[in-house]
Amino acid sequence: RYGGDEFVALLEHASSEEEYRPVVDRIHNALREPIQTAAGIHATVSASVGAIHSQFQQGSAFDFLDAADQAMYHSKRGRISAK
């Protein structure tokens, strides 16, 4: 848990979009499944995912998290952002 409602997944060996896209798709698909609350209400959730890979990034761990966070906010605005 990165903070609030933000979570981080580190894929140590993913060095391209082709390698991390299946994980992003699995996350989206899992979250699309409707859930039923204790009160019997059906609910769904969604997620905005920002993804980066080290092939195009350099810097500290903070720099990587910041770049992924920026990519996530691009995703929230409806733009596909995978760097």
Coordinates of C-alpha atoms in Angstrom, one line a residue:
R1 CA 0.0 0.0 0.0
Y2 CA 1.6 3.2 -1.2
G3 CA -0.9 5.5 0.5
G4 CA -4.6 6.1 0.8
D5 CA -6.2 4.1 -2.0
E6 CA -3.0 3.7 -4.0
F7 CA -1.1 0.4 -4.3
V8 CA 2.2 -0.5 -5.9
A9 CA 3.2 -3.7 -7.7
L10 CA 6.8 -4.1 -8.4
L11 CA 7.5 -6.5 -11.3
E12 CA 11.2 -7.0 -11.0
H13 CA 11.8 -8.6 -14.3
A14 CA 9.3 -6.7 -16.5
S15 CA 11.3 -4.5 -18.9
S16 CA 8.7 -3.8 -21.5
E17 CA 5.0 -3.2 -21.8
E18 CA 4.6 -6.6 -23.4
E19 CA 5.9 -8.1 -20.1
Y20 CA 3.8 -6.1 -17.6
R21 CA 0.6 -5.6 -19.6
P22 CA -0.8 -9.1 -18.7
V23 CA -0.4 -8.2 -15.0
V24 CA -2.2 -4.8 -15.5
D25 CA -5.0 -6.6 -17.4
R26 CA -5.3 -9.2 -14.6
I27 CA -5.6 -6.4 -12.0
H28 CA -8.3 -4.7 -14.1
N29 CA -10.2 -7.9 -14.7
A30 CA -10.2 -8.9 -11.0
L31 CA -11.5 -5.5 -10.0
R32 CA -14.3 -5.5 -12.5
E33 CA -15.9 -8.5 -10.8
P34 CA -19.0 -7.3 -8.9
I35 CA -19.0 -7.8 -5.2
Q36 CA -21.9 -8.1 -2.8
T37 CA -21.8 -6.2 0.5
A38 CA -23.1 -7.6 3.7
A39 CA -26.2 -5.4 3.1
G40 CA -26.8 -7.3 -0.2
I41 CA -25.8 -4.3 -2.4
H42 CA -23.9 -5.2 -5.5
A43 CA -20.9 -2.9 -6.2
T44 CA -18.1 -2.7 -8.6
V45 CA -14.8 -0.9 -8.4
S46 CA -12.4 0.4 -11.0
A47 CA -8.7 1.3 -11.1
S48 CA -6.4 3.6 -12.8
V49 CA -3.1 2.0 -13.4
G50 CA 0.2 3.9 -14.1
A51 CA 3.0 1.7 -15.4
I52 CA 6.6 2.3 -16.1
H53 CA 9.6 0.1 -16.7
S54 CA 13.2 0.6 -16.0
Q55 CA 14.3 0.4 -19.7
F56 CA 13.3 4.1 -20.1
Q57 CA 13.7 5.3 -16.5
Q58 CA 16.7 6.2 -14.5
G59 CA 17.1 7.4 -10.9
S60 CA 16.2 6.5 -7.4
A61 CA 13.3 4.4 -6.1
F62 CA 11.5 7.7 -5.4
D63 CA 11.9 8.7 -9.0
F64 CA 10.4 5.4 -10.2
L65 CA 7.4 5.8 -7.8
D66 CA 6.9 9.4 -8.9
A67 CA 7.0 8.4 -12.6
A68 CA 4.5 5.6 -12.0
D69 CA 2.3 8.0 -10.0
Q70 CA 2.3 10.5 -12.8
A71 CA 1.4 7.7 -15.3
M72 CA -1.5 6.7 -13.0
Y73 CA -2.9 10.3 -13.1
H74 CA -2.6 10.3 -16.9
S75 CA -4.7 7.1 -16.8
K76 CA -7.3 8.7 -14.5
R77 CA -7.7 11.4 -17.1
G78 CA -8.6 8.8 -19.7
R79 CA -5.2 8.7 -21.4
I80 CA -3.3 5.4 -21.8
S81 CA 0.0 6.0 -20.2
A82 CA 2.6 3.2 -20.3
K83 CA 6.2 4.3 -20.3

